[in-house]
Short mmCIF file of C-alpha atoms in Angstrom, two decimals:
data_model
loop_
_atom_site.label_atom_id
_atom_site.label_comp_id
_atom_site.label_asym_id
_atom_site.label_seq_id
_atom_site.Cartn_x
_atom_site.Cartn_y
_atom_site.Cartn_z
CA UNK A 1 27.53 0.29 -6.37
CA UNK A 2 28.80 -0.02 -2.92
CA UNK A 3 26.43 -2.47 -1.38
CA UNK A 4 26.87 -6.10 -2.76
CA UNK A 5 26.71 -9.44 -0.68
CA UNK A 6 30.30 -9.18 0.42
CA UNK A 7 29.53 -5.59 1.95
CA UNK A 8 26.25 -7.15 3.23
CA UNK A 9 27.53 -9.76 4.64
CA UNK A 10 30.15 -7.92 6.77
CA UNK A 11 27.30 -6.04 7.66
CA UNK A 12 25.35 -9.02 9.20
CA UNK A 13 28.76 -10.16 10.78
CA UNK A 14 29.05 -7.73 13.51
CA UNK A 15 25.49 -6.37 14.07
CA UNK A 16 25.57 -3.18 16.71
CA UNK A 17 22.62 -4.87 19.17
CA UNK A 18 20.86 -6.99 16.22
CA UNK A 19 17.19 -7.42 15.90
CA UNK A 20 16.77 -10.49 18.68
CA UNK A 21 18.72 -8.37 21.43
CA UNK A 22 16.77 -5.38 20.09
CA UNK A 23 13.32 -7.19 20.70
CA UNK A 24 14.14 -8.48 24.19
CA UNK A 25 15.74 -5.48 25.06
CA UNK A 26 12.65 -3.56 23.89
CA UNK A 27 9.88 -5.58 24.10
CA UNK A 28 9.61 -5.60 20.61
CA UNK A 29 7.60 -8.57 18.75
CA UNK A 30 9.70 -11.62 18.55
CA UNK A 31 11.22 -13.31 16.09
CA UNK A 32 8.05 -15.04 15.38
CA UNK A 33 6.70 -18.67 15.16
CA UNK A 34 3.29 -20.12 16.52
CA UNK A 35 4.71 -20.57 19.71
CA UNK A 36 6.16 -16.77 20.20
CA UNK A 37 2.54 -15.62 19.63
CA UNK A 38 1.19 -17.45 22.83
CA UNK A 39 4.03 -15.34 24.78
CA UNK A 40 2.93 -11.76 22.76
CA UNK A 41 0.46 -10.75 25.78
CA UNK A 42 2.88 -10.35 27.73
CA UNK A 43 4.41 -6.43 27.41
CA UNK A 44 7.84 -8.28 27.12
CA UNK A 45 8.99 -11.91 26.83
CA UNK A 46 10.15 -13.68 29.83
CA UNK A 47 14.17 -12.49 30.23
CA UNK A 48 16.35 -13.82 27.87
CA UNK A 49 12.85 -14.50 25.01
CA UNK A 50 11.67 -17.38 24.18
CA UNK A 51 14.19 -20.71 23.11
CA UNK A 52 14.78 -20.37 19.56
CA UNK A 53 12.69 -23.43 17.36
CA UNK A 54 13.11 -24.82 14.47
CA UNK A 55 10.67 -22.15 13.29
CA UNK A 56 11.88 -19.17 14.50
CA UNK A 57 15.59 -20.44 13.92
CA UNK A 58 14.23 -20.45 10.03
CA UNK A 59 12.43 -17.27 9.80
CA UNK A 60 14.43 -14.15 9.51
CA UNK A 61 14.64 -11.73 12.24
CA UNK A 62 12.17 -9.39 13.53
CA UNK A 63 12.31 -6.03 11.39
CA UNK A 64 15.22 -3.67 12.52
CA UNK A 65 16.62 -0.68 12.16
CA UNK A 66 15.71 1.93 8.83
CA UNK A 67 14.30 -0.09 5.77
CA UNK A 68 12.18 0.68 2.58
CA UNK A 69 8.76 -0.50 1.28
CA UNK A 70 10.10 -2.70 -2.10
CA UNK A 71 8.81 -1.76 -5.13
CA UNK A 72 9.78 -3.23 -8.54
CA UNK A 73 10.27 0.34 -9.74
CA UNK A 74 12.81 0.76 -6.75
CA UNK A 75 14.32 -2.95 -6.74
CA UNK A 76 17.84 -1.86 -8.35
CA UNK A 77 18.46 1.05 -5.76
CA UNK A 78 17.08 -1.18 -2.88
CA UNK A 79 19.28 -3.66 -3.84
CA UNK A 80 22.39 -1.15 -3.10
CA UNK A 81 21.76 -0.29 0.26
CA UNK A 82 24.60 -2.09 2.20
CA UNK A 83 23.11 -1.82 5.36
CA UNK A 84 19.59 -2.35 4.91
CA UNK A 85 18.48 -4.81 7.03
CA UNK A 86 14.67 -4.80 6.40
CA UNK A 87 12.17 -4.34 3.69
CA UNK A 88 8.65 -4.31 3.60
CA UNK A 89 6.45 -5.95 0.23
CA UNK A 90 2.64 -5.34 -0.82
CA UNK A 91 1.12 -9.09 0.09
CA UNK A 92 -1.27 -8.80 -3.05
CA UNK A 93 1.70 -8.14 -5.07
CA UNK A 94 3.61 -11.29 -4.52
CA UNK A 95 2.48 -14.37 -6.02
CA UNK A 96 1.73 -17.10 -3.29
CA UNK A 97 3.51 -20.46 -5.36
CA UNK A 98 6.89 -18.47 -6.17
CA UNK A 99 8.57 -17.77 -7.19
CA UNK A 100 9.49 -14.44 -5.42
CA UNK A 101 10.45 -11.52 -7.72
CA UNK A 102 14.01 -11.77 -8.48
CA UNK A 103 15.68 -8.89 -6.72
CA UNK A 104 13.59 -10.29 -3.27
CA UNK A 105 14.80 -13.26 -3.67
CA UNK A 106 18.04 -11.85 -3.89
CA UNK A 107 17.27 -9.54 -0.55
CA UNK A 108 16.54 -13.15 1.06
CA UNK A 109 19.25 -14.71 0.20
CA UNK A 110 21.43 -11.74 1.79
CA UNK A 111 19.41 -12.32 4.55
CA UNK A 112 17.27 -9.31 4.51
CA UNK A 113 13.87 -9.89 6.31
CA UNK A 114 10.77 -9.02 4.38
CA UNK A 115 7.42 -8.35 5.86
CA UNK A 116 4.31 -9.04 3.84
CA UNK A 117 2.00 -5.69 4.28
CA UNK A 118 -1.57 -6.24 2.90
CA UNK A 119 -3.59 -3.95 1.83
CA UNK A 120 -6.89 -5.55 0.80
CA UNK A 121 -7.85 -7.79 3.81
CA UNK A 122 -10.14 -5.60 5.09
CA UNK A 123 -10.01 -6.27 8.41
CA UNK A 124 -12.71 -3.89 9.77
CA UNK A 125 -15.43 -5.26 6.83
CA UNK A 126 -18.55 -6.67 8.64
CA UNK A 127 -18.48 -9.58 6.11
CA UNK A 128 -15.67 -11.88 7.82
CA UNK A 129 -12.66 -11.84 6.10
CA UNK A 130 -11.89 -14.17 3.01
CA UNK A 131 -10.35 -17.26 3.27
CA UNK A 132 -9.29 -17.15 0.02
CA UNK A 133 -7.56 -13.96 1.10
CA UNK A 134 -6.16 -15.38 4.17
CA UNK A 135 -4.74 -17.89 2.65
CA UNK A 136 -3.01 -16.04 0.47
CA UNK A 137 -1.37 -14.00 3.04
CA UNK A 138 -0.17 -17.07 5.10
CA UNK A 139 1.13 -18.55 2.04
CA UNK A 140 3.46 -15.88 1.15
CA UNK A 141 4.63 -15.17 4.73
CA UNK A 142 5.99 -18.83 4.20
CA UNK A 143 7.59 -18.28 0.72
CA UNK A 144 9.16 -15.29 2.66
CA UNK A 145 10.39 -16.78 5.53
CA UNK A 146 8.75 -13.26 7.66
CA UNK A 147 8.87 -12.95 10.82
CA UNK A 148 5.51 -10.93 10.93
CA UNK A 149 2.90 -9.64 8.92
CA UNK A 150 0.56 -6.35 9.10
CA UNK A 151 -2.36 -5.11 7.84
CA UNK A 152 -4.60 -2.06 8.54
CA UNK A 153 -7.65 -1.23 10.47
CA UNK A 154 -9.68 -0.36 8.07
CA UNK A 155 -11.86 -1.72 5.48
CA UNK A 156 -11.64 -1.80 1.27
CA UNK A 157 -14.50 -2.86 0.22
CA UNK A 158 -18.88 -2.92 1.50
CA UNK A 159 -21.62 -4.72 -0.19
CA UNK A 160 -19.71 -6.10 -3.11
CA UNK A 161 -18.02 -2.89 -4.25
CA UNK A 162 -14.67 -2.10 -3.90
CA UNK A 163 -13.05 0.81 -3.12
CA UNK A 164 -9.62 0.52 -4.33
CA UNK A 165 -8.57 2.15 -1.17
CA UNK A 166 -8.49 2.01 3.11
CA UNK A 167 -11.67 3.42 4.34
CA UNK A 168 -12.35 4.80 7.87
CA UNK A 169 -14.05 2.42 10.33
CA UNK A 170 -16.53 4.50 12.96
CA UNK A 171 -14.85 4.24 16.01
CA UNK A 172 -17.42 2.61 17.50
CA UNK A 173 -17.43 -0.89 20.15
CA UNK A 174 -19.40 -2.29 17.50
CA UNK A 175 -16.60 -1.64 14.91
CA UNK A 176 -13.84 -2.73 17.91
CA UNK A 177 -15.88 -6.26 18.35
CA UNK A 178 -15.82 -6.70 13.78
CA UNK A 179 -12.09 -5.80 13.65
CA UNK A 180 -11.37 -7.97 16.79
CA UNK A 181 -12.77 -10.90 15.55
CA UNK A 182 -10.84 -10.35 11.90
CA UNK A 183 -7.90 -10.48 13.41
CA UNK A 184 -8.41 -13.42 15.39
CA UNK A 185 -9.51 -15.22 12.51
CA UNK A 186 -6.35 -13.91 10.87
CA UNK A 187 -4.10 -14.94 13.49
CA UNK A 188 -5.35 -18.69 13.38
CA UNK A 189 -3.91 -18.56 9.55
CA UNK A 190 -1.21 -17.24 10.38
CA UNK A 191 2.25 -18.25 10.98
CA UNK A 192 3.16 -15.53 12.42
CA UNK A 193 2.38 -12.47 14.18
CA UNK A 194 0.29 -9.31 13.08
CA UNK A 195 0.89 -5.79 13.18
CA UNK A 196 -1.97 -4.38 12.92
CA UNK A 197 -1.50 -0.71 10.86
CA UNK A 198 -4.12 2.74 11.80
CA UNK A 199 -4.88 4.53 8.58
CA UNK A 200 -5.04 8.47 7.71
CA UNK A 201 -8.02 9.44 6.79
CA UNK A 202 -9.76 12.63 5.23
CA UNK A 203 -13.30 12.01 7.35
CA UNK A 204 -14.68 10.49 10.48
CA UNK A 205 -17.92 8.66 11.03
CA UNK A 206 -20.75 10.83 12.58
CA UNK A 207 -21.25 8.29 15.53
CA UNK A 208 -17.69 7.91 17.00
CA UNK A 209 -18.06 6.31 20.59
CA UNK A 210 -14.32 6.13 21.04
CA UNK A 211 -11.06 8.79 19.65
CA UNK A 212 -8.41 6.69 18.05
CA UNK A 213 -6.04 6.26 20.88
CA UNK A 214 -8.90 4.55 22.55
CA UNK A 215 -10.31 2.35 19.41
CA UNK A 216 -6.20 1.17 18.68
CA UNK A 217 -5.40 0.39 22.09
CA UNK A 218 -8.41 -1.77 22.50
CA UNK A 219 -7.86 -3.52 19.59
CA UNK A 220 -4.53 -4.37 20.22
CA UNK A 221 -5.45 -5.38 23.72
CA UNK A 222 -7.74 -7.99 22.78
CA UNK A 223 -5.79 -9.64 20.07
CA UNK A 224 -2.52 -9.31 21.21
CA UNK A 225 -1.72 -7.96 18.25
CA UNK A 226 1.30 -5.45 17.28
CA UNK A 227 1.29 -1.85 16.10
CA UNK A 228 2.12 -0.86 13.01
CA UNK A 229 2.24 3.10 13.64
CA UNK A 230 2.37 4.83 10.46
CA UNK A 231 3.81 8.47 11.28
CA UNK A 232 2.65 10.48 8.56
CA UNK A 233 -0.69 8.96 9.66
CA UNK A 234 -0.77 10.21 12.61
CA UNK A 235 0.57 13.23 11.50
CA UNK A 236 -2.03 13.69 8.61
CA UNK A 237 -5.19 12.96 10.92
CA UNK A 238 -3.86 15.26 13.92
CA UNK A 239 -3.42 17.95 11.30
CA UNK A 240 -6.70 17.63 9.55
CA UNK A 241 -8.16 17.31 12.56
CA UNK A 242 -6.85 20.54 14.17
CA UNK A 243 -5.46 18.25 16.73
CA UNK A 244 -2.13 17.67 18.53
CA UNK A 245 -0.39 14.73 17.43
CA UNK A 246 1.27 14.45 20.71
CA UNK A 247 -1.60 14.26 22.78
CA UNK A 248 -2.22 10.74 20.47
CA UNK A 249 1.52 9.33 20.97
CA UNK A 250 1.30 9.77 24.26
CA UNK A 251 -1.97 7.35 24.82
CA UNK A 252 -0.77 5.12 22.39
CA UNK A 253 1.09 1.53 23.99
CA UNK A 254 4.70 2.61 21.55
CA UNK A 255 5.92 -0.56 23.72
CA UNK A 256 4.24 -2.55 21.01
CA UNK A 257 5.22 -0.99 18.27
CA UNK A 258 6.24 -3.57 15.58
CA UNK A 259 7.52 -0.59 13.17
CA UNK A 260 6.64 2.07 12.00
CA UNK A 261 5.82 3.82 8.45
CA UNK A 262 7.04 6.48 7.51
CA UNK A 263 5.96 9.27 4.30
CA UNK A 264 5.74 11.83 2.20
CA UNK A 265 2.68 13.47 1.51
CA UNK A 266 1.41 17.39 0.50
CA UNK A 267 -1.29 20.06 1.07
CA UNK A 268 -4.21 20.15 -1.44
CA UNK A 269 -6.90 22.41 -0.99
CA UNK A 270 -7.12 22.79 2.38
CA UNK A 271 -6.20 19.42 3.72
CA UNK A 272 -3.08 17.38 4.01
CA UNK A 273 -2.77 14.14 1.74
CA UNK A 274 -0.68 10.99 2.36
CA UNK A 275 0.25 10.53 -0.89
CA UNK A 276 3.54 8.20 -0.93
CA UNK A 277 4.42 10.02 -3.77
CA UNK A 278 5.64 13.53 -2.10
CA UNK A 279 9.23 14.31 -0.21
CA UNK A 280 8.81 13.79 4.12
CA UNK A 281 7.40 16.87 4.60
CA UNK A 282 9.48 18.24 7.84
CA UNK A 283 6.86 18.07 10.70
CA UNK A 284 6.76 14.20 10.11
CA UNK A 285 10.46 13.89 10.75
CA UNK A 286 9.54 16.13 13.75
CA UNK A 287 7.43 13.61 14.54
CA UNK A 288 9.47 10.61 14.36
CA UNK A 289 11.93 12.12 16.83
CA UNK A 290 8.99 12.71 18.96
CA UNK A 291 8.00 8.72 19.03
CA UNK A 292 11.60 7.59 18.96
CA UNK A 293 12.15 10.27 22.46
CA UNK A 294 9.19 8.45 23.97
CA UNK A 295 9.72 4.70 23.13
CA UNK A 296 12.60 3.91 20.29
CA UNK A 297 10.91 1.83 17.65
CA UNK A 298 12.52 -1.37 17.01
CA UNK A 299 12.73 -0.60 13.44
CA UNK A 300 11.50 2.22 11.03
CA UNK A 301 10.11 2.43 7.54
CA UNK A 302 10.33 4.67 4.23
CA UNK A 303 7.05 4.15 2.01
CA UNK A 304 7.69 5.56 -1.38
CA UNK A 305 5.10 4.74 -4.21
CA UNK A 306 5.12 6.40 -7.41
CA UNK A 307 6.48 9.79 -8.52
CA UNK A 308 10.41 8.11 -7.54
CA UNK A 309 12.94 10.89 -6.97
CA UNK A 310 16.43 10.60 -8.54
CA UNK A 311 18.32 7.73 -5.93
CA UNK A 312 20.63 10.77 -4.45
CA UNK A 313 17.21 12.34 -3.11
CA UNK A 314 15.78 8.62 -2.01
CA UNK A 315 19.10 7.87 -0.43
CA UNK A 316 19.15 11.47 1.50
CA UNK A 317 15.86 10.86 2.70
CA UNK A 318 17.12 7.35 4.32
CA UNK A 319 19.45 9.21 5.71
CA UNK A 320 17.56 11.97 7.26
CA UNK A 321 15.03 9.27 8.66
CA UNK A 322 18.23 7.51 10.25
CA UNK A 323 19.06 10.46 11.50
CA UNK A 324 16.14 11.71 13.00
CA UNK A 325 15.77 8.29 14.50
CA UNK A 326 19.47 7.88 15.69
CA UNK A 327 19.68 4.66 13.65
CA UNK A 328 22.76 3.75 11.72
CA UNK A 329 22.60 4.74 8.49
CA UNK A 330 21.66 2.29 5.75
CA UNK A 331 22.73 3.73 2.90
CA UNK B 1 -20.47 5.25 2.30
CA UNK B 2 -18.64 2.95 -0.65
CA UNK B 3 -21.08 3.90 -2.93
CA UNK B 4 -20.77 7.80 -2.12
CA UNK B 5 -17.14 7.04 -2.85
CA UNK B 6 -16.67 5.71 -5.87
CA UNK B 7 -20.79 5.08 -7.53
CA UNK B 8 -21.49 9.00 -7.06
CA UNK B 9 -24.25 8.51 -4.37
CA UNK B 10 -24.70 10.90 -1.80
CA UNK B 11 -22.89 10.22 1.47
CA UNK B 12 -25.31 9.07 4.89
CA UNK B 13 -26.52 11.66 7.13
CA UNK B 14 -23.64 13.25 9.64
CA UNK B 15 -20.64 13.22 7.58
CA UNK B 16 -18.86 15.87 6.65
CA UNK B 17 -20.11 15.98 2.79
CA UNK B 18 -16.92 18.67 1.87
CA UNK B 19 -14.76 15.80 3.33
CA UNK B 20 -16.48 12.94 2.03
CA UNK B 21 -15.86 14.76 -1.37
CA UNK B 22 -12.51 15.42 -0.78
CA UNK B 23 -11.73 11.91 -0.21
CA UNK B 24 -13.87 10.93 -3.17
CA UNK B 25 -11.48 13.31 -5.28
CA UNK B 26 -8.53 11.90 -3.58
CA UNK B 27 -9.50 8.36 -4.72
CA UNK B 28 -9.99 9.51 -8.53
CA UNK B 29 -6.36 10.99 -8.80
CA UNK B 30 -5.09 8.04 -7.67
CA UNK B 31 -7.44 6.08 -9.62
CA UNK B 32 -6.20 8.30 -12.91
CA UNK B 33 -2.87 7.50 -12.02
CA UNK B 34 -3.01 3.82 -11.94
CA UNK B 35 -5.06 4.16 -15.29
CA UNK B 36 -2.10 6.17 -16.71
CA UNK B 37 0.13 3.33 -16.29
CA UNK B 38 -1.46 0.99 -18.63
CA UNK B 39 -2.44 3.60 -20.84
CA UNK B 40 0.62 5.97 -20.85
CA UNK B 41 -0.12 7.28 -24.26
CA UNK B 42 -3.68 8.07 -23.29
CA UNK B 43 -2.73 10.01 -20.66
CA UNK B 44 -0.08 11.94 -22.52
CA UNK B 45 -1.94 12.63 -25.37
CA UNK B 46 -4.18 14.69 -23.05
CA UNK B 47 -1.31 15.94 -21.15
CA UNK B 48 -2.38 18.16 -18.11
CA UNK B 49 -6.15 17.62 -19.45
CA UNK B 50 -5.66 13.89 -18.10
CA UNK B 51 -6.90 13.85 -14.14
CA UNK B 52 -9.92 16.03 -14.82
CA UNK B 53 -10.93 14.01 -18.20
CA UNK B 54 -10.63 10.82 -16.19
CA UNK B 55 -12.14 12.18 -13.28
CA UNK B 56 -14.97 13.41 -15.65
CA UNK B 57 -15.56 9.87 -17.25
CA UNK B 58 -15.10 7.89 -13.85
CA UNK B 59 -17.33 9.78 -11.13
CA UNK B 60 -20.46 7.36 -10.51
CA UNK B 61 -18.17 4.37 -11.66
CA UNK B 62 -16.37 2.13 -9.24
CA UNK B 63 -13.09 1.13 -10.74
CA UNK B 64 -12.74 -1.96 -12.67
CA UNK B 65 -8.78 -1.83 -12.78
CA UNK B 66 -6.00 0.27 -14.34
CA UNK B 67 -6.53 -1.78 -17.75
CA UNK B 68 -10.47 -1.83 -18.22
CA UNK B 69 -10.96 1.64 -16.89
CA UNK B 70 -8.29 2.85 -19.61
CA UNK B 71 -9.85 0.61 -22.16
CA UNK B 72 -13.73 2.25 -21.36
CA UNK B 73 -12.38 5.65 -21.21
CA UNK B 74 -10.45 5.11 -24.93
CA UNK B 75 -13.30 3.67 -26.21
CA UNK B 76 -15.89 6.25 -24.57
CA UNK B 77 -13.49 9.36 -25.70
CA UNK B 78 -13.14 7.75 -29.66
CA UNK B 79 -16.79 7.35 -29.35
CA UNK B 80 -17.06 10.96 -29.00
CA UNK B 81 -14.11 12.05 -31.39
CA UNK B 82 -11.89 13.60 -28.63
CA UNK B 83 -9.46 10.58 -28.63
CA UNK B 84 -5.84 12.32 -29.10
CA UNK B 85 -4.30 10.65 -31.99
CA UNK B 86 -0.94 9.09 -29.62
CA UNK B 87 -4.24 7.45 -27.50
CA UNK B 88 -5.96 6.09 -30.91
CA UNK B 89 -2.76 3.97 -31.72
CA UNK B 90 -2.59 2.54 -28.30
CA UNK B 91 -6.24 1.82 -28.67
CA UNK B 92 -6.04 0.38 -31.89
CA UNK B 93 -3.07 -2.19 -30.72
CA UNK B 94 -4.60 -3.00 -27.67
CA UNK B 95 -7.89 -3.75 -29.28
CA UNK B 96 -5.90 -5.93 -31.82
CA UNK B 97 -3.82 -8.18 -29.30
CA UNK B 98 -6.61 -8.41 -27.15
CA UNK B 99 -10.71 -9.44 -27.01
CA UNK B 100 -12.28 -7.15 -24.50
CA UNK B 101 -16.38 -7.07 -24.22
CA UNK B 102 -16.29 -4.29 -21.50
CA UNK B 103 -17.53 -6.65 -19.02
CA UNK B 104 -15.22 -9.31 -18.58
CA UNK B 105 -11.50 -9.18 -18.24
CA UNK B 106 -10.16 -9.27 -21.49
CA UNK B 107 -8.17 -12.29 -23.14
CA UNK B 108 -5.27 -12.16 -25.58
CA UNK B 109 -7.16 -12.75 -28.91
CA UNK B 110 -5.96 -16.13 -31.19
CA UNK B 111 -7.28 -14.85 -34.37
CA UNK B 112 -5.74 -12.45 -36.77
CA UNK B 113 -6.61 -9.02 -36.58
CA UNK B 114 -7.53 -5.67 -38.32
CA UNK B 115 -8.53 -2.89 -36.44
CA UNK B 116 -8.98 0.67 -37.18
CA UNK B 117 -9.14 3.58 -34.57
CA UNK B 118 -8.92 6.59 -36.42
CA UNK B 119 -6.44 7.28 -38.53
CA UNK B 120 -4.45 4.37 -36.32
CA UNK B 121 -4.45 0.66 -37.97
CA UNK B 122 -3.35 -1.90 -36.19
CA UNK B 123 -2.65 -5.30 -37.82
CA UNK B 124 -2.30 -8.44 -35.33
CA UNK B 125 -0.98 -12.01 -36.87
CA UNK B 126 0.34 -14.74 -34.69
CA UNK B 127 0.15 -12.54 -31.68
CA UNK B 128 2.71 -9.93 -33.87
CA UNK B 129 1.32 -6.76 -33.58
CA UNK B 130 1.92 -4.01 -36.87
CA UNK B 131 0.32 0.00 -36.07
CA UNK B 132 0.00 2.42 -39.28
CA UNK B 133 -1.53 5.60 -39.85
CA UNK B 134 -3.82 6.44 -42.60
CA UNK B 135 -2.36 9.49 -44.51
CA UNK B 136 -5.42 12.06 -43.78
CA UNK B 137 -7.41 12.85 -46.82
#
C-alpha cells in the first residue's frame, strides 16, 4: 500500500500544470457546468476560461492525466494508485439515488474525478433516445459531481431487440442527422458536457456516404460535442480495414479530444478483436505516441474488463501508457 | 441487422456476411462469458466444452441476461441429460431460492422448497438453502 489519502493528498497539493491550466492551455473541455457548454464551440475558451461558478467550483476537474476504467473487480488496486487523478465508471452500473459504491465514494472524497461512460444510450438508434435513460445518466453525473460525460456513436438496440453490444451506424447524412439530434436531446439533460466515443467495429454498412473521419467530425461539429477517441478503436478498424490509422488521426479535430481510451485486445481468426480483456498489444501504444506527437490529450485512459492480470502486470501497463504518453506516472 | 446478430436471421443485402458472422460470434463469447459469471459451476463443469455449448444453445436467441440465459441453458442441457453433475447442484439451489417461469425475471421464492436435479437435492426453508446428493443406485 503506498497510495492512501495522505499520499493523495500531497499529490493534489502541488499539481505539475493541473487539469484547469491543462484545459485552457489545451483547449481541452472545461471544467464543466451549463454555462461552460455555451462557450464549447469555440476551439478554445476565451484566455484565462470561463469564471469559475458555483457549479463548476463544485464539480471536480476535467479528466487529467493517465486513469483507469473502475471496476468493482479492480476497486482495491484502483484505490492504491497515489497519483491517479481520474477514473472512468459504466453509467448503467451505478445506481442513480446513491449511494455510490463504496470504494468511489472513497475516490470522491480524495478528490478523484469520475466520468460516467454509458454504454446503452444508443445514440445513433432511429427511435429517439429514452428519457428514462437520460435521466438516468444526468442523475448520476450529479451523484458524481463529473465534470463530463460520454457515450458512443453507435446504437444497442433496433426494433425492440437488444443487442447487448455497440453496433455500427452506416455512415450515412441520414445516420449524421439521427445521431445529431440524440445528442442534442442529450445535452438538454445534461449537466454537463458530452464526449461523444467512435466504436471498433468488425463490419461496415454497404451504403457508406461518408469514411469515419468525415461522419465524427461532422458530428462533433454540429453538437459541439467532445471526442472521446478510443485508440485501440482506431487501431482495430484501420487494421481490419487494411487501412492506415494515421491517415484517420490526421483528419480527426485531436483539439477536442476530451480523453482518450485506451486497450487490450487480440487476433482471432483473421481479424483483430477489442476485447478489454487482452494485454495493449504494442502497435496501440505505437499509436498513442502517434496522437499524443500530434495533439497531447488532456488526459488518457486504461479500459480493462474481465480476464484481470495479477496488479504488478496492471500497474506496468499504467506505466507503459504513462510512458508512451509522457505523463507522470500514476502508479 | 439486430436480428442477423443475435435471432440467427440472415444479414441485408451488401454486407459482408463472413464479417457479419464474425461479429455475430464475437457477441456469443462475450455473451458466454457474462453467462459464466452467474453460473460459474455450469461453465466449469463443461470446462473448455463451455463457449461452443453456449454458443450452440444461444444462436437464434437474443440474450435475456447473464442469469436467465444460464438458467434456460441448465434447464435445456438437464432436459437432455448432458447437465455435468457440479451444474445440476447449482441448478437445483438456484431453482430452490428462486421462482423462475422462463419468461419473466425470476423472484426469490417465500415458500419452502424441495427440488431435485439429478442426483443434486436442494432443500430451501426460510430462504436457508441445504444441497445433497443422492448416493447413485
Amino acid at each position: 500500500m503506498t497510495g492512501g489519502p495522505a499520499t493523495r493528498a500531497a499529490a493534489h497539493a502541488h499539481p505539475t500544470g493541473g487539469p484547469a491550466t491543462r484545459a485552457t492551455a489545451a483547449g481541452g473541455p472545461p471544467a464543466g457546468g451549463p454555462a461552460t457548454r455555451a462557450t464549447a464551440g469555440a476551439a478554445a475558451p476565451p484566455g484565462g476560461g470561463p469564471a469559475p461558478t458555483p457549479a463548476t467550483a463544485r464539480r471536480a476537474a476535467a479528466p487529467a492525466g493517465v486513469g483507469i476504467g473502475w471496476r468493482p473487480e479492480i476497486a482495491g488496486f484502483v484505490a492504491d494508485l497515489p497519483g491517479l487523478r481520474f477514473v472512468e465508471v459504466v453509467a448503467e452500473s451505478v445506481t442513480p439515488t446513491g449511494p455510490l459504491p463504496a470504494g468511489l465514494a472513497e475516490l470522491r472524497r480524495w478528490g478523484v474525478t469520475v466520468v460516467p461512460h454509458g454504454v446503452r444510450l444508443s445514440l445513433g438508434g432511429v427511435e429517439p433516445v429514452d428519457p428514462a435513460r437520460l435521466a438516468h445518466l444526468a442523475a448520476v453525473t450529479e451523484l458524481l459531481d463529473a465534470p463530463l460525460v460520454s457515450e458512443h456513436i453507435a446504437f444497442v438496440r433496433a426494433g425492440g431487440v437488444e443487442a447487448g453490444h455497440l453496433l455500427p451506424l452506416p455512415r450515412t447524412r441520414e445516420a449524421v442527422d439521427v445521431v445529431v439530434g440524440n445528442v442534442r436531446r442529450a445535452q438538454a439533460e445534461l449537466p454537463v458536457p458530452i464526449a461523444l466515443e467512435p466504436i471498433a467495429a468488425l463490419f461496415d454498412w454497404p451504403d457508406d456516404e461518408l469514411d469515419e473521419a468525415a461522419f465524427v467530425t461532422e458530428i462533433l461539429e454540429r453538437t459541439d460535442a467532445w471526442l472521446l477517441l478510443d485508440i485501440a478503436n482506431v487501431h482495430a478498424n484501420a487494421r481490419n480495414r487494411d487501412a492506415d490509422p494515421l491517415a484517420l488521426l490526421d483528419r480527426l479535430p485531436l483539439e477536442r479530444v476530451a480523453y482518450t481510451h485506451i486497450a487490450g485486445g487480440t487476433e482471432h481468426a483473421g481479424l483483430y478483436h477489442d476485447t478489454h480483456t487482452h494485454p495493449v498489444p504494442p502497435a496501440v501504444f505505437d499509436l498513442v505516441r502517434e496522437v499524443c506527437a500530434r495533439h497531447r490529450p488532456p488526459a488518457l485512459l486504461l479500459e480493462r474488463d474481465g480476464h484481470y492480470p495479477p496488479a504488478e502486470t496492471l500497474r506496468a501497463e499504467l506505466d507503459a501508457l504513462a510512458a508512451a504518453a509522457d505523463c507522470p506516472s500514476v502508479t | 441487422m439486430v436480428a442477423a446478430l443475435v435471432a440467427g436471421a440472415s444479414p441485408p443485402a451488401g454486407f459482408d456476411v463472413a464479417r457479419v458472422g464474425a461479429a455475430r460470434d464475437a457477441l456469443l463469447r462475450k455473451r458466454a462469458g457474462h453467462v459464466a459469471r452467474h453460473w460459474p459451476l455450469l461453465a466449469a463443469g463443461l470446462g473448455d466444452a463451455w463457449p461452443a455449448t453456449f454458443a450452440r444453445w444461444a444462436a437464434g436467441r437474443p440474450g435475456q441476461g447473464g442469469l436467465r440465459d444460464g438458467w434456460d441453458v441448465a434447464r435445456a442441457l438437464h432436459a437432455e441429460g448432458t447437465l455435468p453433475p457440479l451444474a445440476a447442484g447449482e441448478l437445483a439451489v438456484r431453482e430452490a431460492t428462486t421462482r423462475y417461469d422462463g419468461v419473466h425475471p425470476p423472484r426469490p421464492r417465500r415458500l419452502p422448497a424441495l427440488v431435485r436435479v439429478g442426483d443434486a437435492v436442494a432443500v430451501q426453508l426460510l430462504g436457508r438453502v441445504r444441497l445433497h446428493h443422492r448416493p447413485r443406485r
